[in-house]
């Protein structure tokens, strides 16, 4: 079992990042270690160049996300935790795979279409080739499990296509270089929505701070945001079908279940019939209880830049060591002379 996943170094990590992605990293890290496998989690800072960015903010956000991951339980003693920019093999392998990836394949990527919008001609080339770098990220370490959200499934399929074509074109049939990676959509991955609009994802770019719980919010702020969260006047139903068409109620129940490890049905069996006046304070307290220790560790780590840089340097050294054999084999397979 080799787990590989990347996370964008966005500033202001929130509950959606935690329950949607980070919690699963921690679970998979422990499973990988228990089964004698390995776990690689990296900050996708090279991918950040695909959109306009402010350099000083990128470096700050990269360190902040490392502090977040570690505070949430990603353990640098169990996981190889690093940023792409310190492992040149990612960019090198991407170039090698650019010879295998087809224009037509990339043209079909919905993320490129969404993010370039009407300004296709003005989009960065990096936005177009983004999925090839992502393929390099996972193929370099021969990933078997790639935890991602639904929106990244298409990129993973592309990584499989690239791996397959490279193996076909440049490897002996009995000695393929790349392993075809599987997207791993954790069954427990929670899709956390905005507290103001149950149909929109919780996002750091929502102009209203009331729409999200930031991992740095203090107890009072969390309680206030939950009390003000949009709901409807009905009490909670006792069964899942009763959440149909009630996006905001569904979201709060989903958050509650993600925090306690219960399914929606289990939460409703316990809390069905309660009005939000009763349910919201319980949810708020649960959030405060879960986030307080994370919050404390985060504040301490964030202030210790040396410690953060040391974590990244050590992770990068391990990643380079683990990735280089695959990279060298790719160079050789392509007939490139390497001393
Ligand atoms: N594109 C992913 C996202 O936006 C981040 C990412 C980059 C990634 N490289 C990866 C995820 C490799 C999994 C594996 O969420």
Coordinates of C-alpha atoms and ligand atoms in Angstrom, one line a residue:
X1 CA 0.0 0.0 0.0
X2 CA 1.5 3.3 -1.1
X3 CA -0.6 6.3 -0.4
X4 CA 0.2 9.5 -2.3
X5 CA -1.8 12.7 -2.2
X6 CA -1.2 16.4 -2.7
X7 CA -3.0 19.4 -1.2
X8 CA -3.0 22.9 -2.5
X9 CA -1.3 25.4 -0.1
X10 CA -4.3 27.6 0.2
X11 CA -4.3 30.0 3.1
X12 CA -6.9 29.9 5.8
X13 CA -7.5 26.2 6.2
X14 CA -11.1 25.5 7.3
X15 CA -13.4 22.7 8.5
X16 CA -14.0 21.5 4.9
X17 CA -10.3 20.9 4.4
X18 CA -10.1 19.1 7.7
X19 CA -13.1 16.8 7.4
X20 CA -12.9 16.4 3.6
X21 CA -9.3 15.6 3.2
X22 CA -7.0 15.8 6.2
X23 CA -8.8 13.4 8.5
X24 CA -8.5 10.7 5.8
X25 CA -4.8 11.4 5.4
X26 CA -4.4 10.6 9.0
X27 CA -6.4 7.4 8.7
X28 CA -4.5 6.2 5.6
X29 CA -1.2 7.1 7.1
X30 CA -1.9 4.8 10.0
X31 CA -3.1 2.0 7.7
X32 CA -0.1 2.3 5.5
X33 CA 2.3 2.2 8.4
X34 CA 0.4 -0.8 10.0
X35 CA 0.6 -2.7 6.7
X36 CA 4.3 -2.0 6.1
X37 CA 3.5 0.4 3.3
X38 CA 4.3 4.1 2.9
X39 CA 2.5 7.4 2.9
X40 CA 3.5 10.5 0.9
X41 CA 1.7 13.8 1.5
X42 CA 2.9 16.9 -0.2
X43 CA 2.1 20.6 -0.6
X44 CA 1.3 21.1 -4.3
X45 CA 3.2 24.4 -4.5
X46 CA 4.2 23.8 -8.1
X47 CA 0.6 23.5 -9.1
X48 CA -0.1 26.9 -7.5
X49 CA 1.8 28.5 -10.5
X50 CA -1.1 27.5 -12.7
X51 CA -3.2 30.5 -11.4
X52 CA -2.1 34.1 -10.7
X53 CA -0.5 34.2 -7.3
X54 CA 1.4 36.4 -4.9
X55 CA 4.9 34.9 -4.1
X56 CA 5.0 36.0 -0.5
X57 CA 1.5 34.6 0.1
X58 CA 2.5 31.3 -1.5
X59 CA 5.4 30.7 0.8
X60 CA 3.3 31.7 3.8
X61 CA 0.4 29.5 2.8
X62 CA 2.8 26.6 2.2
X63 CA 4.2 26.8 5.8
X64 CA 0.7 27.4 7.2
X65 CA -0.7 24.3 5.5
X66 CA 2.2 22.2 6.9
X67 CA 1.4 23.5 10.4
X68 CA -2.2 22.6 9.8
X69 CA -1.5 19.1 8.6
X70 CA 0.8 18.3 11.5
X71 CA -1.6 19.9 14.0
X72 CA -4.4 17.7 12.6
X73 CA -2.4 14.5 13.1
X74 CA -0.3 14.0 9.9
X75 CA 2.8 12.7 11.6
X76 CA 6.2 13.4 9.9
X77 CA 7.5 10.3 11.6
X78 CA 5.0 8.2 9.7
X79 CA 4.3 10.2 6.5
X80 CA 6.8 11.6 4.1
X81 CA 5.6 15.2 4.3
X82 CA 7.1 17.7 1.8
X83 CA 6.6 20.4 -0.8
X84 CA 7.0 19.7 -4.5
X85 CA 9.4 22.5 -5.1
X86 CA 12.1 20.8 -3.0
X87 CA 11.8 17.6 -5.0
X88 CA 12.8 18.4 -8.6
X89 CA 11.9 14.9 -9.8
X90 CA 8.2 15.9 -9.9
X91 CA 9.0 18.6 -12.5
X92 CA 11.4 16.4 -14.4
X93 CA 9.1 13.5 -14.6
X94 CA 6.3 15.8 -15.8
X95 CA 8.5 16.8 -18.7
X96 CA 9.2 13.2 -19.6
X97 CA 5.4 12.5 -19.5
X98 CA 4.7 15.5 -21.7
X99 CA 5.9 13.3 -24.5
X100 CA 3.2 10.7 -23.7
X101 CA 0.2 12.8 -22.7
X102 CA -2.0 13.8 -25.7
X103 CA -3.4 17.2 -26.4
X104 CA -6.8 15.6 -26.9
X105 CA -6.7 14.1 -23.5
X106 CA -5.9 17.4 -21.8
X107 CA -8.5 19.2 -23.9
X108 CA -11.2 17.1 -22.2
X109 CA -10.2 18.0 -18.6
X110 CA -13.2 19.8 -17.0
X111 CA -11.0 21.6 -14.4
X112 CA -9.1 23.4 -17.2
X113 CA -12.3 24.4 -18.8
X114 CA -13.8 25.6 -15.6
X115 CA -10.7 27.5 -14.4
X116 CA -9.8 29.1 -17.8
X117 CA -13.5 30.0 -18.4
X118 CA -13.8 32.5 -21.2
X119 CA -10.2 33.5 -21.0
X120 CA -8.7 30.3 -22.5
X121 CA -6.1 32.2 -24.6
X122 CA -4.9 34.1 -21.5
X123 CA -4.7 31.0 -19.3
X124 CA -1.2 29.9 -18.1
X125 CA 0.2 26.9 -20.0
X126 CA 0.7 25.4 -16.5
X127 CA -3.1 25.4 -16.1
X128 CA -3.4 23.2 -19.2
X129 CA -0.6 20.9 -18.2
X130 CA -1.6 20.7 -14.5
X131 CA -2.9 17.2 -14.8
X132 CA 0.4 15.9 -16.3
X133 CA 2.3 17.3 -13.2
X134 CA -0.4 15.5 -11.1
X135 CA 0.3 12.3 -13.0
X136 CA 4.0 12.7 -12.3
X137 CA 3.3 13.3 -8.6
X138 CA 1.7 9.9 -8.2
X139 CA 3.6 7.8 -10.7
X140 CA 6.9 8.8 -9.3
X141 CA 6.2 6.9 -6.0
X142 CA 4.2 4.1 -7.6
X143 CA 1.1 5.0 -5.7
X144 CA -1.6 2.4 -5.1
X145 CA -4.0 4.6 -3.2
X146 CA -4.6 8.3 -4.1
X147 CA -7.1 9.9 -1.7
X148 CA -8.8 12.7 -3.6
X149 CA -12.2 14.3 -3.8
X150 CA -14.7 13.5 -6.6
X151 CA -13.5 16.6 -8.5
X152 CA -10.1 15.0 -9.0
X153 CA -11.2 11.6 -10.4
X154 CA -10.8 12.7 -14.0
X155 CA -7.2 13.8 -13.3
X156 CA -6.5 10.4 -11.8
X157 CA -8.0 8.6 -14.9
X158 CA -5.6 10.7 -17.0
X159 CA -2.7 9.6 -14.8
X160 CA -3.8 6.0 -15.5
X161 CA -3.9 6.6 -19.3
X162 CA -0.5 8.2 -19.3
X163 CA 1.0 5.3 -17.2
X164 CA -0.6 2.7 -19.5
X165 CA 0.6 4.4 -22.7
X166 CA 4.1 4.9 -21.3
X167 CA 4.3 1.3 -20.2
X168 CA 3.1 0.2 -23.7
X169 CA 5.3 2.4 -25.7
X170 CA 8.6 2.2 -23.8
X171 CA 8.6 -0.8 -21.5
X172 CA 8.9 -4.6 -22.1
X173 CA 5.5 -6.2 -21.6
X174 CA 6.7 -8.1 -18.6
X175 CA 8.4 -5.1 -17.0
X176 CA 6.0 -2.1 -16.9
X177 CA 7.6 0.9 -15.1
X178 CA 4.5 2.6 -13.8
X179 CA 1.7 1.2 -11.6
X180 CA -1.8 2.4 -12.6
X181 CA -3.0 4.5 -9.6
X182 CA -6.5 4.1 -8.2
X183 CA -8.4 7.1 -7.0
X184 CA -9.4 6.4 -3.4
X185 CA -12.5 8.2 -2.5
X186 CA -12.8 7.5 1.2
X187 CA -16.3 6.3 2.1
X188 CA -16.1 8.6 5.1
X189 CA -15.0 11.7 3.2
X190 CA -17.4 14.4 4.2
X191 CA -18.5 17.1 1.7
X192 CA -18.8 20.1 4.0
X193 CA -20.9 22.9 2.6
X194 CA -21.1 26.7 3.4
X195 CA -23.0 27.6 6.6
X196 CA -24.8 30.3 4.6
X197 CA -25.8 28.2 1.6
X198 CA -26.1 24.4 1.8
X199 CA -25.6 24.0 -1.9
X200 CA -22.2 25.7 -2.1
X201 CA -18.9 24.0 -0.9
X202 CA -17.4 25.6 2.2
X203 CA -14.6 27.7 0.7
X204 CA -11.9 30.1 1.8
X205 CA -12.8 32.3 -1.1
X206 CA -16.4 33.0 0.1
X207 CA -16.4 36.7 1.0
X208 CA -18.5 35.9 4.2
X209 CA -16.4 34.6 7.0
X210 CA -19.7 33.4 8.6
X211 CA -19.9 30.8 5.8
X212 CA -17.0 28.7 7.2
X213 CA -15.4 27.5 10.4
X214 CA -11.7 28.3 10.1
X215 CA -9.4 26.0 12.0
X216 CA -8.0 29.0 13.9
X217 CA -11.5 30.2 15.1
X218 CA -11.8 30.5 18.8
X219 CA -14.6 28.9 20.8
X220 CA -16.8 32.0 20.9
X221 CA -16.5 32.5 17.2
X222 CA -17.4 28.8 16.5
X223 CA -20.5 28.9 18.7
X224 CA -21.6 32.2 17.1
X225 CA -21.1 30.9 13.5
X226 CA -23.0 27.7 14.3
X227 CA -25.9 29.6 16.0
X228 CA -26.2 31.9 13.0
X229 CA -25.9 29.1 10.4
X230 CA -28.7 29.1 8.0
X231 CA -31.4 26.5 8.6
X232 CA -35.1 26.0 8.1
X233 CA -37.8 26.1 10.8
X234 CA -38.5 22.3 10.9
X235 CA -37.1 20.0 13.5
X236 CA -34.6 17.3 12.5
X237 CA -36.3 14.3 10.9
X238 CA -35.7 10.8 12.3
X239 CA -34.8 9.3 9.0
X240 CA -32.5 10.3 6.1
X241 CA -35.3 10.7 3.6
X242 CA -36.6 13.6 5.7
X243 CA -33.4 15.6 4.8
X244 CA -34.4 15.7 1.1
X245 CA -34.5 19.3 -0.2
X246 CA -33.1 20.6 3.2
X247 CA -29.5 21.3 2.1
X248 CA -28.6 23.3 5.2
X249 CA -30.1 20.8 7.7
X250 CA -28.3 18.0 5.8
X251 CA -25.0 19.8 6.0
X252 CA -25.2 20.4 9.8
X253 CA -26.1 16.7 10.4
X254 CA -23.2 15.7 8.1
X255 CA -20.7 17.8 10.0
X256 CA -22.0 16.3 13.3
X257 CA -21.6 12.8 12.0
X258 CA -18.2 13.4 10.5
X259 CA -17.0 14.6 13.9
X260 CA -18.5 11.7 15.9
X261 CA -17.8 9.1 13.3
X262 CA -21.5 8.4 12.9
X263 CA -23.5 7.9 9.7
X264 CA -26.3 10.4 8.9
X265 CA -28.9 7.7 9.8
X266 CA -27.2 7.2 13.2
X267 CA -27.2 10.9 14.0
X268 CA -30.8 11.2 13.0
X269 CA -31.8 8.2 15.1
X270 CA -30.4 10.0 18.1
X271 CA -31.4 13.6 17.4
X272 CA -34.6 13.2 15.2
X273 CA -37.3 15.5 16.5
X274 CA -34.9 18.1 18.0
X275 CA -35.2 21.7 16.8
X276 CA -32.1 23.6 15.8
X277 CA -32.3 25.5 19.0
X278 CA -31.3 22.3 20.7
X279 CA -29.2 20.7 18.1
X280 CA -27.0 23.7 17.2
X281 CA -25.4 24.2 20.6
X282 CA -24.5 20.4 20.7
X283 CA -22.9 20.7 17.3
X284 CA -21.1 23.9 18.4
X285 CA -19.7 22.3 21.5
X286 CA -18.6 19.2 19.6
X287 CA -16.7 21.4 17.1
X288 CA -15.1 23.4 19.9
X289 CA -14.0 20.2 21.6
X290 CA -12.5 18.8 18.4
X291 CA -10.8 21.9 17.2
X292 CA -9.4 23.3 20.5
X293 CA -6.4 20.9 20.6
X294 CA -5.7 21.3 16.9
X295 CA -5.9 25.1 17.3
X296 CA -3.4 25.1 20.2
X297 CA -0.9 23.0 18.3
X298 CA -1.4 25.1 15.2
X299 CA -0.6 28.4 16.9
X300 CA 2.5 27.0 18.5
X301 CA 3.8 25.4 15.2
X302 CA 2.9 28.3 13.0
X303 CA 5.2 30.6 15.1
X304 CA 8.1 28.1 14.8
X305 CA 9.2 28.6 11.2
X306 CA 12.5 26.7 11.8
X307 CA 10.6 23.6 12.9
X308 CA 8.3 23.8 9.9
X309 CA 11.2 24.2 7.5
X310 CA 13.0 21.3 9.1
X311 CA 10.0 19.1 8.7
X312 CA 9.8 20.0 5.0
X313 CA 13.6 19.6 4.4
X314 CA 13.5 16.1 6.0
X315 CA 10.5 15.1 4.0
X316 CA 12.0 16.3 0.8
X317 CA 15.2 14.4 1.4
X318 CA 13.2 11.2 1.9
X319 CA 11.0 11.9 -1.1
X320 CA 14.0 12.5 -3.4
X321 CA 15.5 9.2 -2.3
X322 CA 12.2 7.3 -2.9
X323 CA 11.5 9.0 -6.3
X324 CA 14.8 9.0 -8.0
X325 CA 14.9 5.4 -9.0
X326 CA 11.6 5.7 -10.9
X327 CA 12.8 8.9 -12.6
X328 CA 16.1 7.3 -13.7
X329 CA 14.2 4.3 -15.1
X330 CA 11.9 6.7 -17.0
X331 CA 14.9 8.5 -18.5
X332 CA 16.5 5.2 -19.5
X333 CA 13.3 3.8 -21.0
X334 CA 13.1 6.9 -23.2
X335 CA 16.6 6.5 -24.5
X336 CA 18.0 9.6 -22.8
X337 CA 21.7 9.3 -21.9
X338 CA 22.4 9.7 -18.2
X339 CA 26.0 9.5 -17.1
Ligands
LIG1 N1 -5.1 18.6 -7.9 C1 -5.3 18.3 -6.5 C2 -6.4 19.1 -5.9 O1 -6.6 20.2 -6.3 C3 -4.0 18.4 -5.7 C4 -3.0 17.5 -6.2 C5 -1.9 17.8 -6.9 C6 -3.0 16.1 -6.0 N2 -1.2 16.6 -7.1 C7 -1.8 15.6 -6.6 C8 -3.9 15.2 -5.4 C9 -1.5 14.2 -6.7 C10 -3.6 13.8 -5.4 C11 -2.4 13.3 -6.1 O2 -7.0 18.8 -4.9

